[in-house]
PDB file of C-alpha atoms in Angstrom:
ATOM      1  CA  MET A   1      -0.202  -0.020   0.057  1.00 89.00           C
ATOM      2  CA  VAL A   2       1.166   3.327  -0.837  1.00 94.00           C
ATOM      3  CA  ARG A   3       0.454   6.044   1.585  1.00 97.00           C
ATOM      4  CA  ILE A   4       0.218   9.966   0.512  1.00 97.00           C
ATOM      5  CA  VAL A   5      -0.153  12.725   2.756  1.00 97.00           C
ATOM      6  CA  LEU A   6      -2.243  15.545   0.771  1.00 97.00           C
ATOM      7  CA  ASP A   7      -1.970  19.441   1.787  1.00 97.00           C
ATOM      8  CA  CYS A   8      -5.736  19.952   1.241  1.00 96.00           C
ATOM      9  CA  MET A   9      -5.637  23.864   1.852  1.00 94.00           C
ATOM     10  CA  GLY A  10      -2.975  24.941  -0.685  1.00 86.00           C
ATOM     11  CA  GLY A  11      -3.671  26.206  -3.679  1.00 85.00           C
ATOM     12  CA  ASP A  12      -6.894  27.527  -5.593  1.00 86.00           C
ATOM     13  CA  ASN A  13     -10.475  25.817  -4.890  1.00 90.00           C
ATOM     14  CA  SER A  14      -9.227  23.889  -1.926  1.00 92.00           C
ATOM     15  CA  PRO A  15     -10.361  21.599  -0.423  1.00 95.00           C
ATOM     16  CA  LYS A  16     -12.796  20.852  -3.219  1.00 95.00           C
ATOM     17  CA  ALA A  17     -10.395  20.278  -6.153  1.00 96.00           C
ATOM     18  CA  HIS A  18      -7.933  18.308  -3.614  1.00 97.00           C
ATOM     19  CA  VAL A  19     -10.842  15.827  -2.285  1.00 97.00           C
ATOM     20  CA  GLU A  20     -11.817  15.435  -5.699  1.00 96.00           C
ATOM     21  CA  GLY A  21      -8.316  14.657  -6.970  1.00 96.00           C
ATOM     22  CA  ALA A  22      -7.975  12.177  -4.157  1.00 96.00           C
ATOM     23  CA  ILE A  23     -11.129  10.406  -5.256  1.00 96.00           C
ATOM     24  CA  LEU A  24     -10.031  10.011  -8.517  1.00 96.00           C
ATOM     25  CA  ALA A  25      -6.533   8.786  -7.716  1.00 96.00           C
ATOM     26  CA  LEU A  26      -8.191   5.971  -5.339  1.00 95.00           C
ATOM     27  CA  LYS A  27     -10.229   4.660  -8.406  1.00 94.00           C
ATOM     28  CA  CYS A  28      -7.244   4.602 -10.567  1.00 92.00           C
ATOM     29  CA  ASN A  29      -5.012   3.152  -8.063  1.00 92.00           C
ATOM     30  CA  LYS A  30      -6.368   0.320  -5.810  1.00 91.00           C
ATOM     31  CA  TYR A  31      -3.553   0.200  -3.619  1.00 94.00           C
ATOM     32  CA  LEU A  32      -3.367   3.877  -2.471  1.00 95.00           C
ATOM     33  CA  HIS A  33      -3.938   5.084   1.085  1.00 97.00           C
ATOM     34  CA  ILE A  34      -4.434   8.832   1.206  1.00 97.00           C
ATOM     35  CA  ILE A  35      -4.305  11.067   4.398  1.00 98.00           C
ATOM     36  CA  LEU A  36      -6.110  14.331   3.917  1.00 98.00           C
ATOM     37  CA  VAL A  37      -4.775  17.311   5.855  1.00 97.00           C
ATOM     38  CA  GLY A  38      -6.569  20.457   6.113  1.00 96.00           C
ATOM     39  CA  ASN A  39      -9.835  21.660   7.806  1.00 96.00           C
ATOM     40  CA  SER A  40     -11.735  18.608   8.529  1.00 96.00           C
ATOM     41  CA  GLU A  41     -15.189  19.991   8.120  1.00 96.00           C
ATOM     42  CA  GLU A  42     -14.694  21.309   4.805  1.00 96.00           C
ATOM     43  CA  ILE A  43     -12.856  18.026   3.804  1.00 96.00           C
ATOM     44  CA  LEU A  44     -15.687  15.942   5.177  1.00 96.00           C
ATOM     45  CA  GLN A  45     -18.388  18.057   3.367  1.00 96.00           C
ATOM     46  CA  GLU A  46     -16.687  17.508   0.130  1.00 96.00           C
ATOM     47  CA  LEU A  47     -15.890  13.867   0.890  1.00 96.00           C
ATOM     48  CA  ASN A  48     -19.646  13.133   1.435  1.00 94.00           C
ATOM     49  CA  LYS A  49     -20.263  13.881  -2.399  1.00 94.00           C
ATOM     50  CA  TYR A  50     -18.526  10.664  -3.390  1.00 92.00           C
ATOM     51  CA  LYS A  51     -18.646   7.082  -2.961  1.00 91.00           C
ATOM     52  CA  PHE A  52     -15.237   5.565  -1.738  1.00 90.00           C
ATOM     53  CA  ASP A  53     -13.630   3.077   0.446  1.00 91.00           C
ATOM     54  CA  LYS A  54     -13.288   4.742   3.606  1.00 91.00           C
ATOM     55  CA  ASP A  55     -10.785   2.410   5.013  1.00 93.00           C
ATOM     56  CA  LYS A  56      -8.255   4.180   2.309  1.00 95.00           C
ATOM     57  CA  VAL A  57      -8.753   7.745   3.738  1.00 96.00           C
ATOM     58  CA  ASP A  58      -7.654   9.274   6.736  1.00 96.00           C
ATOM     59  CA  ILE A  59      -8.427  13.130   8.018  1.00 97.00           C
ATOM     60  CA  ILE A  60      -5.831  15.121   9.934  1.00 97.00           C
ATOM     61  CA  ASP A  61      -7.660  18.578  11.247  1.00 97.00           C
ATOM     62  CA  ALA A  62      -5.219  21.387  10.413  1.00 96.00           C
ATOM     63  CA  ARG A  63      -6.958  24.675  10.294  1.00 93.00           C
ATOM     64  CA  ASP A  64      -4.160  27.277   9.666  1.00 95.00           C
ATOM     65  CA  ILE A  65      -3.317  28.048   5.942  1.00 95.00           C
ATOM     66  CA  ILE A  66       0.080  29.147   4.165  1.00 95.00           C
ATOM     67  CA  TYR A  67      -1.072  31.604   1.684  1.00 94.00           C
ATOM     68  CA  GLY A  68       0.650  32.397  -1.827  1.00 91.00           C
ATOM     69  CA  TYR A  69       1.793  35.762  -0.429  1.00 92.00           C
ATOM     70  CA  ASP A  70       3.371  34.263   2.755  1.00 93.00           C
ATOM     71  CA  ASP A  71       7.097  34.563   3.121  1.00 95.00           C
ATOM     72  CA  PRO A  72       8.068  30.940   2.677  1.00 94.00           C
ATOM     73  CA  VAL A  73      10.568  30.532   5.449  1.00 94.00           C
ATOM     74  CA  ASN A  74       8.895  32.638   7.775  1.00 96.00           C
ATOM     75  CA  SER A  75       5.350  30.822   7.319  1.00 96.00           C
ATOM     76  CA  ILE A  76       7.151  27.524   7.689  1.00 96.00           C
ATOM     77  CA  ARG A  77       8.720  28.598  11.211  1.00 96.00           C
ATOM     78  CA  THR A  78       5.386  30.452  12.611  1.00 96.00           C
ATOM     79  CA  LYS A  79       2.437  28.800  11.061  1.00 96.00           C
ATOM     80  CA  LEU A  80       3.336  25.450  12.968  1.00 96.00           C
ATOM     81  CA  LYS A  81      -0.453  24.179  12.691  1.00 96.00           C
ATOM     82  CA  SER A  82      -0.903  25.004   8.902  1.00 96.00           C
ATOM     83  CA  SER A  83      -2.100  22.159   6.771  1.00 96.00           C
ATOM     84  CA  LEU A  84       1.319  22.007   4.945  1.00 97.00           C
ATOM     85  CA  VAL A  85       3.383  22.021   8.219  1.00 97.00           C
ATOM     86  CA  VAL A  86       1.295  19.339   9.606  1.00 97.00           C
ATOM     87  CA  ALA A  87       1.312  17.193   6.509  1.00 97.00           C
ATOM     88  CA  LEU A  88       5.287  17.655   6.422  1.00 98.00           C
ATOM     89  CA  ASN A  89       5.498  16.557  10.117  1.00 97.00           C
ATOM     90  CA  GLU A  90       2.984  13.473   9.488  1.00 96.00           C
ATOM     91  CA  LEU A  91       5.187  12.609   6.358  1.00 96.00           C
ATOM     92  CA  VAL A  92       8.527  12.210   8.736  1.00 96.00           C
ATOM     93  CA  ASP A  93       6.468  10.813  12.033  1.00 95.00           C
ATOM     94  CA  LYS A  94       4.526   8.132  10.370  1.00 94.00           C
ATOM     95  CA  ASP A  95       7.128   7.526   7.795  1.00 92.00           C
ATOM     96  CA  TYR A  96       4.619   7.805   4.706  1.00 95.00           C
ATOM     97  CA  ASP A  97       5.672   7.171   1.219  1.00 96.00           C
ATOM     98  CA  ALA A  98       4.932  10.935  -0.263  1.00 95.00           C
ATOM     99  CA  ILE A  99       3.392  14.314  -0.044  1.00 96.00           C
ATOM    100  CA  VAL A 100       1.420  16.394  -2.348  1.00 96.00           C
ATOM    101  CA  SER A 101       0.815  20.258  -2.253  1.00 95.00           C
ATOM    102  CA  THR A 102      -0.350  22.759  -4.795  1.00 92.00           C
ATOM    103  CA  GLY A 103       0.399  25.602  -2.355  1.00 91.00           C
ATOM    104  CA  ASN A 104       3.003  28.264  -1.761  1.00 92.00           C
ATOM    105  CA  SER A 105       6.000  26.695  -3.845  1.00 89.00           C
ATOM    106  CA  GLY A 106       8.499  28.321  -2.020  1.00 90.00           C
ATOM    107  CA  ALA A 107       6.874  27.204   1.576  1.00 94.00           C
ATOM    108  CA  PHE A 108       6.765  23.626   0.212  1.00 94.00           C
ATOM    109  CA  LEU A 109      10.393  23.573  -0.747  1.00 92.00           C
ATOM    110  CA  ALA A 110      11.497  25.168   2.566  1.00 93.00           C
ATOM    111  CA  GLY A 111       9.355  22.655   4.348  1.00 95.00           C
ATOM    112  CA  CYS A 112      10.549  19.916   2.963  1.00 94.00           C
ATOM    113  CA  LEU A 113      14.401  21.372   3.903  1.00 92.00           C
ATOM    114  CA  PHE A 114      13.561  22.146   7.210  1.00 94.00           C
ATOM    115  CA  ILE A 115      11.419  19.101   8.101  1.00 95.00           C
ATOM    116  CA  ILE A 116      12.262  16.207   5.882  1.00 94.00           C
ATOM    117  CA  GLY A 117      16.025  16.826   5.108  1.00 92.00           C
ATOM    118  CA  LYS A 118      17.957  16.072   2.011  1.00 89.00           C
ATOM    119  CA  ILE A 119      19.644  12.904   0.955  1.00 88.00           C
ATOM    120  CA  LYS A 120      23.131  12.785   1.973  1.00 88.00           C
ATOM    121  CA  GLY A 121      25.339  14.625  -0.730  1.00 88.00           C
ATOM    122  CA  VAL A 122      22.643  16.407  -2.335  1.00 90.00           C
ATOM    123  CA  ALA A 123      23.422  20.057  -2.691  1.00 90.00           C
ATOM    124  CA  ARG A 124      20.205  21.503  -3.258  1.00 90.00           C
ATOM    125  CA  PRO A 125      16.820  19.931  -4.437  1.00 91.00           C
ATOM    126  CA  ALA A 126      15.257  20.931  -7.530  1.00 93.00           C
ATOM    127  CA  LEU A 127      11.333  21.341  -8.905  1.00 94.00           C
ATOM    128  CA  ALA A 128      10.916  18.863 -11.633  1.00 95.00           C
ATOM    129  CA  PRO A 129       7.546  19.167 -13.508  1.00 94.00           C
ATOM    130  CA  ILE A 130       6.613  16.459 -16.256  1.00 96.00           C
ATOM    131  CA  ILE A 131       5.491  18.228 -19.347  1.00 96.00           C
ATOM    132  CA  SER A 132       3.411  16.351 -22.077  1.00 93.00           C
ATOM    133  CA  ARG A 133       4.194  16.625 -25.829  1.00 92.00           C
ATOM    134  CA  GLU A 134       2.754  15.008 -28.867  1.00 87.00           C
ATOM    135  CA  HIS A 135       5.470  12.145 -28.580  1.00 86.00           C
ATOM    136  CA  GLY A 136       5.611  11.623 -24.827  1.00 91.00           C
ATOM    137  CA  ARG A 137       6.883  13.849 -22.141  1.00 96.00           C
ATOM    138  CA  PHE A 138       9.974  15.462 -20.607  1.00 97.00           C
ATOM    139  CA  ILE A 139      10.792  16.360 -17.246  1.00 98.00           C
ATOM    140  CA  LEU A 140      12.282  20.151 -16.781  1.00 98.00           C
ATOM    141  CA  LEU A 141      14.673  20.870 -13.960  1.00 96.00           C
ATOM    142  CA  ASP A 142      15.082  23.176 -12.230  1.00 94.00           C
ATOM    143  CA  SER A 143      12.087  25.122 -12.897  1.00 95.00           C
ATOM    144  CA  GLY A 144      12.408  27.399 -10.079  1.00 92.00           C
ATOM    145  CA  ALA A 145      13.777  26.232  -6.699  1.00 90.00           C
ATOM    146  CA  ASN A 146      17.256  27.619  -7.447  1.00 92.00           C
ATOM    147  CA  VAL A 147      17.748  31.151  -9.142  1.00 92.00           C
ATOM    148  CA  ASP A 148      21.449  30.920  -8.881  1.00 94.00           C
ATOM    149  CA  CYS A 149      23.231  27.586  -9.410  1.00 96.00           C
ATOM    150  CA  ASN A 150      27.000  26.665  -9.686  1.00 97.00           C
ATOM    151  CA  VAL A 151      28.451  23.762 -11.833  1.00 97.00           C
ATOM    152  CA  LYS A 152      27.851  21.040  -9.180  1.00 96.00           C
ATOM    153  CA  ASN A 153      24.064  21.841  -8.926  1.00 97.00           C
ATOM    154  CA  ILE A 154      23.574  21.573 -12.575  1.00 98.00           C
ATOM    155  CA  ILE A 155      25.442  18.145 -12.679  1.00 97.00           C
ATOM    156  CA  GLN A 156      23.157  16.772  -9.988  1.00 97.00           C
ATOM    157  CA  PHE A 157      20.021  18.295 -11.436  1.00 97.00           C
ATOM    158  CA  ALA A 158      21.033  16.251 -14.671  1.00 98.00           C
ATOM    159  CA  ASP A 159      21.622  13.003 -12.537  1.00 96.00           C
ATOM    160  CA  PHE A 160      18.285  13.534 -10.535  1.00 94.00           C
ATOM    161  CA  GLY A 161      16.538  13.825 -13.854  1.00 96.00           C
ATOM    162  CA  ARG A 162      17.837  10.762 -15.262  1.00 97.00           C
ATOM    163  CA  LEU A 163      17.048   8.728 -12.360  1.00 96.00           C
ATOM    164  CA  TYR A 164      13.663  10.180 -11.972  1.00 96.00           C
ATOM    165  CA  TYR A 165      12.610   9.601 -15.638  1.00 97.00           C
ATOM    166  CA  LYS A 166      14.205   6.091 -15.467  1.00 97.00           C
ATOM    167  CA  ILE A 167      12.378   5.069 -12.630  1.00 95.00           C
ATOM    168  CA  LEU A 168       8.880   6.640 -13.487  1.00 94.00           C
ATOM    169  CA  PHE A 169       8.708   5.872 -17.063  1.00 95.00           C
ATOM    170  CA  ASN A 170      11.218   2.593 -17.088  1.00 94.00           C
ATOM    171  CA  GLU A 171      13.402   4.093 -19.662  1.00 94.00           C
ATOM    172  CA  ARG A 172      16.816   2.473 -19.597  1.00 93.00           C
ATOM    173  CA  ASN A 173      18.864   5.340 -20.752  1.00 96.00           C
ATOM    174  CA  PRO A 174      16.900   8.686 -20.746  1.00 97.00           C
ATOM    175  CA  ILE A 175      18.489  11.419 -22.901  1.00 98.00           C
ATOM    176  CA  VAL A 176      19.703  14.502 -21.120  1.00 98.00           C
ATOM    177  CA  LYS A 177      20.091  17.778 -22.524  1.00 98.00           C
ATOM    178  CA  LEU A 178      21.066  21.427 -21.315  1.00 98.00           C
ATOM    179  CA  LEU A 179      18.426  24.479 -22.072  1.00 97.00           C
ATOM    180  CA  ASN A 180      20.744  27.038 -23.811  1.00 97.00           C
ATOM    181  CA  ILE A 181      20.970  29.819 -25.894  1.00 95.00           C
ATOM    182  CA  GLY A 182      22.559  27.762 -28.877  1.00 94.00           C
ATOM    183  CA  THR A 183      23.299  24.183 -29.570  1.00 92.00           C
ATOM    184  CA  GLU A 184      26.924  24.625 -29.712  1.00 93.00           C
ATOM    185  CA  GLY A 185      29.089  23.547 -26.819  1.00 88.00           C
ATOM    186  CA  ASN A 186      30.671  26.912 -26.332  1.00 91.00           C
ATOM    187  CA  LYS A 187      27.397  28.511 -25.801  1.00 93.00           C
ATOM    188  CA  GLY A 188      25.819  30.138 -22.582  1.00 93.00           C
ATOM    189  CA  ASN A 189      27.470  31.598 -19.427  1.00 95.00           C
ATOM    190  CA  SER A 190      30.545  29.816 -17.580  1.00 96.00           C
ATOM    191  CA  VAL A 191      28.452  27.797 -15.458  1.00 97.00           C
ATOM    192  CA  ILE A 192      26.621  26.017 -18.386  1.00 96.00           C
ATOM    193  CA  ARG A 193      29.859  25.834 -20.512  1.00 97.00           C
ATOM    194  CA  LYS A 194      31.385  23.756 -17.640  1.00 97.00           C
ATOM    195  CA  ALA A 195      28.489  21.750 -16.849  1.00 97.00           C
ATOM    196  CA  HIS A 196      28.325  21.027 -20.695  1.00 97.00           C
ATOM    197  CA  GLU A 197      31.966  19.800 -20.681  1.00 97.00           C
ATOM    198  CA  GLU A 198      31.751  17.742 -17.561  1.00 97.00           C
ATOM    199  CA  LEU A 199      28.487  15.990 -18.435  1.00 97.00           C
ATOM    200  CA  SER A 200      30.012  15.371 -21.935  1.00 96.00           C
ATOM    201  CA  ASN A 201      32.526  13.373 -20.160  1.00 96.00           C
ATOM    202  CA  ASP A 202      30.180  11.620 -17.601  1.00 96.00           C
ATOM    203  CA  PRO A 203      29.548   8.046 -18.327  1.00 95.00           C
ATOM    204  CA  ASN A 204      26.627   7.266 -16.384  1.00 94.00           C
ATOM    205  CA  ILE A 205      24.592  10.331 -17.831  1.00 97.00           C
ATOM    206  CA  ASN A 206      23.249  10.070 -21.754  1.00 98.00           C
ATOM    207  CA  PHE A 207      23.893  13.502 -22.496  1.00 98.00           C
ATOM    208  CA  LYS A 208      23.110  14.910 -25.848  1.00 97.00           C
ATOM    209  CA  GLY A 209      24.425  18.484 -25.817  1.00 96.00           C
ATOM    210  CA  ASN A 210      22.446  21.707 -25.818  1.00 97.00           C
ATOM    211  CA  LEU A 211      18.721  22.479 -26.727  1.00 96.00           C
ATOM    212  CA  GLU A 212      17.263  25.632 -27.778  1.00 97.00           C
ATOM    213  CA  ALA A 213      14.091  26.987 -25.994  1.00 95.00           C
ATOM    214  CA  ARG A 214      12.036  27.037 -29.138  1.00 94.00           C
ATOM    215  CA  ASP A 215      12.691  23.045 -29.764  1.00 95.00           C
ATOM    216  CA  ILE A 216      11.380  21.834 -26.683  1.00 95.00           C
ATOM    217  CA  PHE A 217       8.450  20.351 -27.797  1.00 94.00           C
ATOM    218  CA  ASN A 218      10.303  18.898 -30.948  1.00 93.00           C
ATOM    219  CA  ASP A 219      13.107  17.381 -29.445  1.00 94.00           C
ATOM    220  CA  ASP A 220      13.854  13.784 -28.284  1.00 94.00           C
ATOM    221  CA  ALA A 221      15.363  15.093 -24.966  1.00 97.00           C
ATOM    222  CA  ASN A 222      13.650  13.218 -21.672  1.00 98.00           C
ATOM    223  CA  VAL A 223      15.274  15.437 -19.335  1.00 98.00           C
ATOM    224  CA  ILE A 224      16.113  19.223 -19.951  1.00 98.00           C
ATOM    225  CA  VAL A 225      18.416  20.550 -17.365  1.00 98.00           C
ATOM    226  CA  CYS A 226      18.706  24.444 -16.487  1.00 97.00           C
ATOM    227  CA  ASP A 227      18.953  26.775 -13.427  1.00 97.00           C
ATOM    228  CA  GLY A 228      15.781  27.986 -11.618  1.00 95.00           C
ATOM    229  CA  PHE A 229      15.838  31.194 -13.249  1.00 96.00           C
ATOM    230  CA  VAL A 230      15.631  30.103 -16.672  1.00 97.00           C
ATOM    231  CA  GLY A 231      13.510  26.951 -15.933  1.00 97.00           C
ATOM    232  CA  ASN A 232      10.895  29.170 -14.207  1.00 96.00           C
ATOM    233  CA  ILE A 233      10.546  31.408 -17.406  1.00 96.00           C
ATOM    234  CA  ALA A 234      10.450  28.665 -19.792  1.00 96.00           C
ATOM    235  CA  LEU A 235       7.866  27.195 -17.592  1.00 95.00           C
ATOM    236  CA  LYS A 236       5.860  30.387 -17.425  1.00 95.00           C
ATOM    237  CA  ILE A 237       5.896  30.547 -20.942  1.00 94.00           C
ATOM    238  CA  ILE A 238       4.825  27.347 -21.752  1.00 93.00           C
ATOM    239  CA  GLU A 239       1.750  27.831 -19.381  1.00 92.00           C
ATOM    240  CA  GLY A 240       1.060  31.023 -20.951  1.00 94.00           C
ATOM    241  CA  THR A 241       1.340  30.055 -24.196  1.00 92.00           C
ATOM    242  CA  SER A 242      -0.862  27.054 -23.874  1.00 89.00           C
ATOM    243  CA  LYS A 243      -3.597  29.468 -22.125  1.00 90.00           C
ATOM    244  CA  TYR A 244      -3.538  31.852 -25.096  1.00 91.00           C
ATOM    245  CA  VAL A 245      -3.680  29.044 -27.630  1.00 88.00           C
ATOM    246  CA  MET A 246      -6.614  27.664 -25.786  1.00 87.00           C
ATOM    247  CA  SER A 247      -8.768  30.863 -25.382  1.00 87.00           C
ATOM    248  CA  VAL A 248      -8.009  31.403 -29.133  1.00 84.00           C
ATOM    249  CA  ALA A 249      -9.207  27.811 -30.310  1.00 82.00           C
ATOM    250  CA  ILE A 250     -12.393  28.424 -28.082  1.00 82.00           C
ATOM    251  CA  LYS A 251     -13.005  31.930 -29.462  1.00 77.00           C
ATOM    252  CA  ASP A 252     -12.458  30.396 -33.225  1.00 69.00           C
ATOM    253  CA  ILE A 253     -14.944  27.511 -32.448  1.00 74.00           C
ATOM    254  CA  SER A 254     -17.676  29.850 -30.999  1.00 69.00           C
ATOM    255  CA  ASN A 255     -17.519  32.123 -33.610  1.00 68.00           C
ATOM    256  CA  PHE A 256     -17.754  29.216 -36.267  1.00 59.00           C
ATOM    257  CA  PHE A 257     -20.986  27.836 -34.865  1.00 60.00           C
ATOM    258  CA  CYS A 258     -22.202  31.617 -34.582  1.00 62.00           C
ATOM    259  CA  ILE A 259     -21.855  31.796 -38.092  1.00 58.00           C
ATOM    260  CA  ILE A 260     -23.844  28.414 -38.897  1.00 57.00           C
TER     261      ILE A 260
END
C-alpha cells in the first residue's frame, strides 16, 4: 500500500479540488491510501459527495493556511498548525511514502528542507515538473527552486532527472540535454559551458548536448536541465502560451458555430 499525505488547503479551489483529485486517484489505483490534511469539516463536506472505500482515507485536522503571498521560510517557522507543516510532520513521523501540495511552492520547498531534510550528498533540491508533448513527455529541472546555480548543482540536476525519468517511465537510458541559447558546446554562461564539458565526460549520463527553447516540444530529450531562473521563465511561457492558444481556439470554435 502506498500512503500519500495531501495538503488540502494549499492552492486554488481548496479543499474541493484536492478531495476530488484524491477520489480520482483512489479509483485509478487500488493500492493507494490517502491522508487528507486540512480543515476537517470542509474536507468531510466534500468527501460526502463521493462513494469511496473509507478504509483508504484518513483526515487530519489543520486549520491554519499558508497563502501564496506568505514569506516561505517565515511561514514554515511560525505557522506550525498550517496544513502544509502538519502534513510534512506527518510524513516524517509516520514514515509515509510521499506528500503532495499545490500551495506556496517556496514554502513547500522550505518545509521539505527544514522538516524532511536532504539525501546525503545532495547540494540542493530542484522542482521537476513532467510536461507532455505530442510524442511522450519530458522533465524540466530546475523549474524555479534555485535561481543561482553552480556547476555542481547543474550536474546533480541532470543526474536527478535521469534517475527520476528512468524510475517513472521505465526508460533504460534517458536522454539528457541542457537548455541553452545555442546548440554549440561553447554557448551560454560560464556555469553552463563548464557543466556541458563535465556532462559530456560523464559515463553515467546519456548527455546529448544543448537544446534551444524553441525546440523543447520537437526534441527527443527526456530530461531538460537548467538553473531555476531559466527554468521558471520557460515553464511560465509554456503555461501562458497554452492558455492563449486554448482561448483563441475556443473563441474561433464559438465564432464558427455562431456563423452556422
